[in-house]
Amino acid sequence: MLPPMRDDDETGRVTLAQVAEKAGVSISTVSKVLNGRQDVSPPTRVKVERLLETHGYRRAPKSAGEAPLIEIVFHELDSIWAMELIRGVENVAVANDASVVLTESGTRHAPTSDWIEKVLRRRPLGVILVFSSLPLEFKQQLRSRAIPFVIIDPAGDPEPDVPSVGSANWSGGLAATRHLIENGHRRIGIITGPEDMMCSLARLDGFRSAMSMAGLDIDPELIRFGDFHVEGGYSRAMELLQRPDRPTAIFAGSDLQALGVLEAARVNGLRIPHDLSVVGYDDVPLAQWTSPALTTVHQPLKKMAEEAAQMLLRLRAGEPTITRLELATSLVVRKSTAPPPRS
């Protein structure tokens, strides 16, 4: 039986040689695992990663010539709200003499497997992921290399062991719908996000709760699942507005979808807000410049990113920190909502 691993007397760290001895492999193999090389058999990789994580192996600090990096990973970079998140991370990075690396990978649920190999080679200070979850294998690999990670969660419900920053989606859906009800609307349509995303369902639940608390019937024909993009908002709004019993108001689950609703209203000869009231979600900078200015739910995207980056740096430093944070949303009333037209 191999002796238990002990910290190196001079550095206070478990050494690669000790990890290799315990795993029954060469130091070269352990190094390959650490650097994300793929020419290691899966059983050996798992064994080494578990030892690295269990015994708290930490790499030596980077040399003075290497730039500290915070990596932020999206499944798509072409959305307006992505820019808000980038600005938030950049604010914290600049204040801590770090740089930001942007990566596009995977689907809205998780990054792809080729990303993990590259990030292990880059060795950033930490990783911020704009996904709803992270595969167990990725979590183990990042932890075994002492690369902390935080999920910014406008899109899902991360596992309890994943540090995350999110916002109050249910409350946002409730506030948006209540505002329309208080304006006198009774036939209210909703275009939420994809059906397999927790934030979409939470905003829809907030809508349903507001309708139920007001004693209003919920017409399932006025509920649509979109894709959080302009095109999805437009096509779903066209379905709703071409009905003979069209809604007098639509709550769109994102500002981009709300832009699609505004265009669908124009195509159908409807005036905003005289013939149709519209509420968006996110409060991206463009929302105040639509015509008319968009009433929307403010999701503090930049603040969420700042909190995630600060959480990441505290994890990196080994400092105590809250690892699950939900920020409040708030309604911003502008000019795209009004009482319904008189019949």
Short mmCIF file of C-alpha atoms in Angstrom, two decimals:
data_model
loop_
_atom_site.label_atom_id
_atom_site.label_comp_id
_atom_site.label_asym_id
_atom_site.label_seq_id
_atom_site.Cartn_x
_atom_site.Cartn_y
_atom_site.Cartn_z
CA MET A 1 0.00 0.00 0.00
CA LEU A 2 1.28 3.45 -0.89
CA PRO A 3 1.94 5.90 1.95
CA PRO A 4 -0.46 8.82 2.34
CA MET A 5 0.46 11.98 0.44
CA ARG A 6 2.00 14.76 2.46
CA ASP A 7 2.53 18.42 1.70
CA ASP A 8 5.94 19.34 0.33
CA ASP A 9 7.94 20.68 3.27
CA GLU A 10 9.10 23.79 1.45
CA THR A 11 6.00 24.79 -0.51
CA GLY A 12 3.25 23.40 1.72
CA ARG A 13 1.64 21.87 -1.38
CA VAL A 14 1.04 18.34 -2.55
CA THR A 15 3.51 17.72 -5.40
CA LEU A 16 2.96 16.23 -8.84
CA ALA A 17 5.33 13.41 -7.90
CA GLN A 18 3.13 12.49 -4.94
CA VAL A 19 -0.01 12.56 -7.08
CA ALA A 20 1.70 10.42 -9.72
CA GLU A 21 2.88 7.91 -7.11
CA LYS A 22 -0.57 7.62 -5.55
CA ALA A 23 -2.22 7.19 -8.97
CA GLY A 24 0.39 4.72 -10.17
CA VAL A 25 1.26 6.79 -13.25
CA SER A 26 4.13 8.93 -14.45
CA ILE A 27 4.59 12.60 -13.62
CA SER A 28 4.21 13.26 -17.36
CA THR A 29 0.74 11.70 -17.29
CA VAL A 30 -0.32 13.87 -14.35
CA SER A 31 0.99 16.91 -16.21
CA LYS A 32 -1.04 15.96 -19.29
CA VAL A 33 -4.20 15.74 -17.18
CA LEU A 34 -3.48 19.12 -15.60
CA ASN A 35 -3.05 20.72 -19.02
CA GLY A 36 -6.20 19.22 -20.51
CA ARG A 37 -4.42 16.92 -22.94
CA GLN A 38 -6.67 14.31 -24.50
CA ASP A 39 -4.05 11.56 -24.92
CA VAL A 40 -4.82 10.08 -21.50
CA SER A 41 -7.26 7.21 -21.01
CA PRO A 42 -10.57 8.20 -19.36
CA PRO A 43 -10.09 5.90 -16.30
CA THR A 44 -6.62 7.32 -15.66
CA ARG A 45 -7.86 10.89 -16.14
CA VAL A 46 -10.68 10.38 -13.62
CA LYS A 47 -8.31 8.78 -11.08
CA VAL A 48 -5.80 11.63 -11.33
CA GLU A 49 -8.47 14.34 -11.20
CA ARG A 50 -10.01 12.84 -8.08
CA LEU A 51 -6.64 12.75 -6.37
CA LEU A 52 -5.91 16.34 -7.36
CA GLU A 53 -9.26 17.50 -6.01
CA THR A 54 -9.22 15.34 -2.86
CA HIS A 55 -5.74 16.42 -1.81
CA GLY A 56 -6.18 20.05 -2.78
CA TYR A 57 -3.39 20.27 -5.31
CA ARG A 58 -2.67 23.87 -6.26
CA ARG A 59 -0.49 25.05 -9.12
CA ALA A 60 2.37 27.38 -8.39
CA PRO A 61 1.44 31.05 -8.90
CA LYS A 62 1.83 32.40 -12.42
CA SER A 63 5.00 34.23 -13.30
CA ALA A 64 5.01 38.00 -13.20
CA GLY A 65 5.04 38.16 -17.00
CA GLU A 66 1.70 36.39 -17.41
CA ALA A 67 -1.51 38.45 -17.52
CA PRO A 68 -4.24 37.41 -15.03
CA LEU A 69 -7.40 36.53 -16.95
CA ILE A 70 -11.09 36.21 -16.11
CA GLU A 71 -12.85 34.14 -18.74
CA ILE A 72 -16.56 34.65 -19.48
CA VAL A 73 -18.28 31.99 -21.58
CA PHE A 74 -21.53 32.45 -23.56
CA HIS A 75 -23.39 30.15 -25.92
CA GLU A 76 -23.98 33.23 -28.09
CA LEU A 77 -22.37 36.66 -28.14
CA ASP A 78 -24.74 38.48 -30.49
CA SER A 79 -27.38 39.48 -27.94
CA ILE A 80 -27.79 42.92 -26.41
CA TRP A 81 -27.80 41.64 -22.84
CA ALA A 82 -24.48 39.85 -23.41
CA MET A 83 -22.84 43.27 -23.69
CA GLU A 84 -24.25 44.28 -20.30
CA LEU A 85 -22.75 41.18 -18.69
CA ILE A 86 -19.39 41.81 -20.35
CA ARG A 87 -19.36 45.39 -19.05
CA GLY A 88 -20.01 44.18 -15.51
CA VAL A 89 -17.18 41.63 -15.58
CA GLU A 90 -14.86 44.19 -17.19
CA ASN A 91 -15.53 46.70 -14.38
CA VAL A 92 -14.35 44.24 -11.74
CA ALA A 93 -11.45 42.94 -13.85
CA VAL A 94 -10.05 46.43 -14.43
CA ALA A 95 -10.29 47.23 -10.72
CA ASN A 96 -8.23 44.10 -10.00
CA ASP A 97 -5.59 44.52 -12.74
CA ALA A 98 -7.01 41.61 -14.74
CA SER A 99 -8.13 41.18 -18.33
CA VAL A 100 -11.29 39.57 -19.72
CA VAL A 101 -11.35 36.72 -22.23
CA LEU A 102 -14.59 36.08 -24.15
CA THR A 103 -15.50 32.59 -25.33
CA GLU A 104 -18.50 31.37 -27.33
CA SER A 105 -19.27 27.68 -26.89
CA GLY A 106 -22.07 25.14 -26.66
CA THR A 107 -25.83 25.56 -26.23
CA ARG A 108 -27.79 27.58 -23.70
CA HIS A 109 -27.49 24.65 -21.28
CA ALA A 110 -23.71 24.00 -21.17
CA PRO A 111 -20.44 24.58 -23.05
CA THR A 112 -19.00 21.89 -25.32
CA SER A 113 -16.29 19.41 -24.38
CA ASP A 114 -13.61 21.08 -26.52
CA TRP A 115 -13.90 24.23 -24.41
CA ILE A 116 -12.73 22.54 -21.21
CA GLU A 117 -9.45 21.44 -22.80
CA LYS A 118 -8.68 24.98 -23.93
CA VAL A 119 -9.57 26.67 -20.64
CA LEU A 120 -7.34 24.28 -18.72
CA ARG A 121 -4.45 25.35 -20.94
CA ARG A 122 -5.25 29.06 -20.52
CA ARG A 123 -5.28 28.74 -16.72
CA PRO A 124 -7.41 31.85 -16.02
CA LEU A 125 -7.99 33.26 -12.56
CA GLY A 126 -11.48 31.86 -12.91
CA VAL A 127 -14.39 31.30 -15.25
CA ILE A 128 -17.83 32.94 -15.41
CA LEU A 129 -20.36 30.88 -17.34
CA VAL A 130 -23.65 32.17 -18.75
CA PHE A 131 -25.35 28.78 -18.79
CA SER A 132 -28.03 26.98 -16.84
CA SER A 133 -25.71 24.17 -15.69
CA LEU A 134 -22.24 22.69 -15.89
CA PRO A 135 -21.57 18.97 -16.48
CA LEU A 136 -20.15 17.07 -13.50
CA GLU A 137 -17.02 16.18 -15.48
CA PHE A 138 -16.29 19.86 -16.17
CA LYS A 139 -16.79 20.79 -12.52
CA GLN A 140 -14.36 18.11 -11.41
CA GLN A 141 -11.74 19.14 -13.95
CA LEU A 142 -11.92 22.83 -13.03
CA ARG A 143 -11.81 22.08 -9.30
CA SER A 144 -8.88 19.70 -9.65
CA ARG A 145 -6.91 22.54 -11.31
CA ALA A 146 -8.04 25.08 -8.69
CA ILE A 147 -9.87 27.15 -11.31
CA PRO A 148 -12.95 28.62 -9.59
CA PHE A 149 -16.14 29.12 -11.57
CA VAL A 150 -19.43 30.99 -11.15
CA ILE A 151 -22.60 30.73 -13.21
CA ILE A 152 -24.53 33.87 -14.11
CA ASP A 153 -28.03 32.53 -14.21
CA PRO A 154 -30.61 34.45 -16.23
CA ALA A 155 -31.29 31.13 -17.91
CA GLY A 156 -31.70 28.28 -15.45
CA ASP A 157 -31.44 26.83 -11.97
CA PRO A 158 -27.87 25.66 -11.19
CA GLU A 159 -27.15 22.74 -8.91
CA PRO A 160 -26.65 23.56 -5.20
CA ASP A 161 -22.89 22.96 -5.41
CA VAL A 162 -22.41 25.50 -8.20
CA PRO A 163 -21.72 29.13 -7.20
CA SER A 164 -24.23 31.32 -9.03
CA VAL A 165 -25.74 34.77 -9.39
CA GLY A 166 -29.32 35.05 -10.63
CA SER A 167 -32.34 37.34 -10.46
CA ALA A 168 -35.93 37.15 -9.26
CA ASN A 169 -37.66 35.91 -12.43
CA TRP A 170 -40.97 34.98 -10.77
CA SER A 171 -41.26 38.41 -9.14
CA GLY A 172 -40.48 40.05 -12.47
CA GLY A 173 -43.25 38.16 -14.24
CA LEU A 174 -45.64 39.00 -11.43
CA ALA A 175 -44.83 42.74 -11.52
CA ALA A 176 -45.17 42.98 -15.31
CA THR A 177 -48.57 41.29 -15.33
CA ARG A 178 -49.88 43.21 -12.32
CA HIS A 179 -49.01 46.46 -14.07
CA LEU A 180 -51.12 45.47 -17.08
CA ILE A 181 -54.01 44.34 -14.87
CA GLU A 182 -53.91 47.60 -12.90
CA ASN A 183 -54.18 49.43 -16.22
CA GLY A 184 -57.45 47.61 -16.86
CA HIS A 185 -56.32 44.80 -19.18
CA ARG A 186 -58.10 41.46 -18.90
CA ARG A 187 -57.03 39.62 -22.07
CA ILE A 188 -53.27 39.51 -21.63
CA GLY A 189 -50.98 37.42 -23.79
CA ILE A 190 -47.53 36.25 -22.81
CA ILE A 191 -44.54 35.30 -24.96
CA THR A 192 -42.08 33.77 -22.54
CA GLY A 193 -38.75 32.14 -23.42
CA PRO A 194 -37.90 28.54 -24.40
CA GLU A 195 -39.95 25.90 -22.62
CA ASP A 196 -36.86 24.06 -21.34
CA MET A 197 -35.42 27.06 -19.47
CA MET A 198 -36.23 27.66 -15.82
CA CYS A 199 -36.29 31.45 -16.17
CA SER A 200 -38.97 31.16 -18.88
CA LEU A 201 -41.12 28.99 -16.64
CA ALA A 202 -40.55 31.24 -13.61
CA ARG A 203 -41.69 34.33 -15.54
CA LEU A 204 -44.70 32.40 -16.80
CA ASP A 205 -45.50 31.31 -13.23
CA GLY A 206 -45.34 34.95 -12.14
CA PHE A 207 -47.79 35.81 -14.94
CA ARG A 208 -50.17 33.04 -13.88
CA SER A 209 -49.97 34.04 -10.23
CA ALA A 210 -50.85 37.67 -11.00
CA MET A 211 -53.81 36.61 -13.14
CA SER A 212 -55.07 34.18 -10.50
CA MET A 213 -54.72 36.69 -7.65
CA ALA A 214 -56.78 39.15 -9.71
CA GLY A 215 -59.48 36.52 -10.28
CA LEU A 216 -58.88 36.51 -14.04
CA ASP A 217 -59.19 33.49 -16.30
CA ILE A 218 -55.99 32.36 -18.01
CA ASP A 219 -56.60 31.54 -21.67
CA PRO A 220 -54.03 28.89 -22.69
CA GLU A 221 -54.35 30.13 -26.29
CA LEU A 222 -52.69 33.38 -25.23
CA ILE A 223 -49.57 31.65 -23.88
CA ARG A 224 -46.64 31.29 -26.26
CA PHE A 225 -43.07 30.05 -25.85
CA GLY A 226 -40.50 32.09 -27.76
CA ASP A 227 -36.72 32.07 -28.08
CA PHE A 228 -35.76 35.41 -26.44
CA HIS A 229 -34.92 36.86 -29.89
CA VAL A 230 -36.64 39.48 -32.06
CA GLU A 231 -37.71 36.95 -34.69
CA GLY A 232 -39.35 34.70 -32.11
CA GLY A 233 -41.20 37.62 -30.56
CA TYR A 234 -42.43 38.72 -33.98
CA SER A 235 -43.71 35.31 -35.08
CA ARG A 236 -45.42 34.53 -31.76
CA ALA A 237 -46.98 38.02 -31.66
CA MET A 238 -48.32 37.59 -35.19
CA GLU A 239 -50.07 34.42 -34.03
CA LEU A 240 -51.67 36.28 -31.12
CA LEU A 241 -52.58 39.49 -32.96
CA GLN A 242 -54.24 37.78 -35.92
CA ARG A 243 -56.73 36.04 -33.66
CA PRO A 244 -60.29 37.39 -33.77
CA ASP A 245 -60.17 37.70 -29.98
CA ARG A 246 -56.66 39.13 -29.83
CA PRO A 247 -55.19 40.28 -26.52
CA THR A 248 -55.17 43.95 -25.56
CA ALA A 249 -51.73 43.58 -23.96
CA ILE A 250 -48.68 41.32 -24.35
CA PHE A 251 -45.99 40.59 -21.80
CA ALA A 252 -42.82 39.61 -23.68
CA GLY A 253 -40.25 37.61 -21.72
CA SER A 254 -37.34 39.67 -23.08
CA ASP A 255 -36.84 43.13 -24.56
CA LEU A 256 -35.71 41.57 -27.82
CA GLN A 257 -38.99 39.68 -28.08
CA ALA A 258 -40.79 42.90 -27.21
CA LEU A 259 -39.13 44.54 -30.24
CA GLY A 260 -40.64 41.75 -32.35
CA VAL A 261 -44.04 42.44 -30.80
CA LEU A 262 -43.78 46.14 -31.66
CA GLU A 263 -43.04 45.26 -35.28
CA ALA A 264 -45.92 42.75 -35.43
CA ALA A 265 -48.25 45.42 -34.09
CA ARG A 266 -47.10 47.86 -36.78
CA VAL A 267 -47.65 45.26 -39.52
CA ASN A 268 -51.18 44.69 -38.23
CA GLY A 269 -51.97 48.40 -38.12
CA LEU A 270 -52.08 48.58 -34.31
CA ARG A 271 -50.86 51.61 -32.39
CA ILE A 272 -48.76 51.23 -29.22
CA PRO A 273 -50.11 51.74 -26.57
CA HIS A 274 -53.53 52.91 -27.85
CA ASP A 275 -54.49 49.55 -29.38
CA LEU A 276 -51.96 47.26 -27.69
CA SER A 277 -49.85 47.56 -24.54
CA VAL A 278 -46.46 45.87 -24.43
CA VAL A 279 -44.15 45.03 -21.51
CA GLY A 280 -40.65 43.66 -22.02
CA TYR A 281 -38.07 42.10 -19.74
CA ASP A 282 -34.36 42.90 -19.08
CA ASP A 283 -34.30 46.70 -19.50
CA VAL A 284 -31.41 46.70 -21.94
CA PRO A 285 -30.25 50.23 -22.95
CA LEU A 286 -32.18 50.04 -26.23
CA ALA A 287 -35.51 49.74 -24.37
CA GLN A 288 -35.69 53.45 -23.58
CA TRP A 289 -35.10 54.36 -27.24
CA THR A 290 -37.89 52.32 -28.86
CA SER A 291 -40.91 54.21 -30.15
CA PRO A 292 -42.70 54.45 -27.84
CA ALA A 293 -40.22 53.83 -25.01
CA LEU A 294 -40.65 50.32 -23.66
CA THR A 295 -42.14 49.54 -20.27
CA THR A 296 -40.03 46.63 -19.02
CA VAL A 297 -38.79 44.63 -16.06
CA HIS A 298 -35.32 45.73 -15.05
CA GLN A 299 -33.02 42.76 -14.64
CA PRO A 300 -29.73 44.08 -13.18
CA LEU A 301 -27.50 42.35 -15.74
CA LYS A 302 -24.40 44.49 -15.20
CA LYS A 303 -24.73 44.21 -11.42
CA MET A 304 -25.19 40.43 -11.74
CA ALA A 305 -21.95 40.22 -13.69
CA GLU A 306 -20.10 42.42 -11.19
CA GLU A 307 -21.29 40.26 -8.30
CA ALA A 308 -20.28 37.09 -10.16
CA ALA A 309 -16.79 38.44 -10.86
CA GLN A 310 -16.31 39.53 -7.25
CA MET A 311 -17.54 36.14 -6.03
CA LEU A 312 -15.06 34.49 -8.39
CA LEU A 313 -12.12 36.48 -7.04
CA ARG A 314 -13.10 35.71 -3.43
CA LEU A 315 -13.26 32.01 -4.28
CA ARG A 316 -9.86 32.32 -5.95
CA ALA A 317 -8.41 33.88 -2.81
CA GLY A 318 -10.00 31.26 -0.57
CA GLU A 319 -12.06 33.89 1.23
CA PRO A 320 -15.49 33.14 2.77
CA THR A 321 -18.26 34.13 0.37
CA ILE A 322 -21.93 33.63 -0.33
CA THR A 323 -22.14 31.24 -3.29
CA ARG A 324 -25.82 31.65 -4.17
CA LEU A 325 -27.09 35.15 -4.85
CA GLU A 326 -30.42 36.33 -6.28
CA LEU A 327 -30.80 40.01 -7.14
CA ALA A 328 -34.13 41.82 -7.18
CA THR A 329 -35.94 42.84 -10.36
CA SER A 330 -38.07 45.97 -10.70
CA LEU A 331 -40.65 47.35 -13.11
CA VAL A 332 -39.69 50.38 -15.20
CA VAL A 333 -42.82 52.11 -16.52
CA ARG A 334 -42.39 54.04 -19.76
CA LYS A 335 -44.79 54.75 -22.62
CA SER A 336 -45.66 51.38 -24.19
CA THR A 337 -48.48 50.64 -21.75
CA ALA A 338 -51.85 52.31 -21.22
CA PRO A 339 -55.46 51.32 -20.44
CA PRO A 340 -57.08 49.13 -23.12
CA PRO A 341 -59.17 50.74 -25.87
CA ARG A 342 -62.86 51.16 -25.08
CA SER A 343 -65.07 48.71 -26.92
#
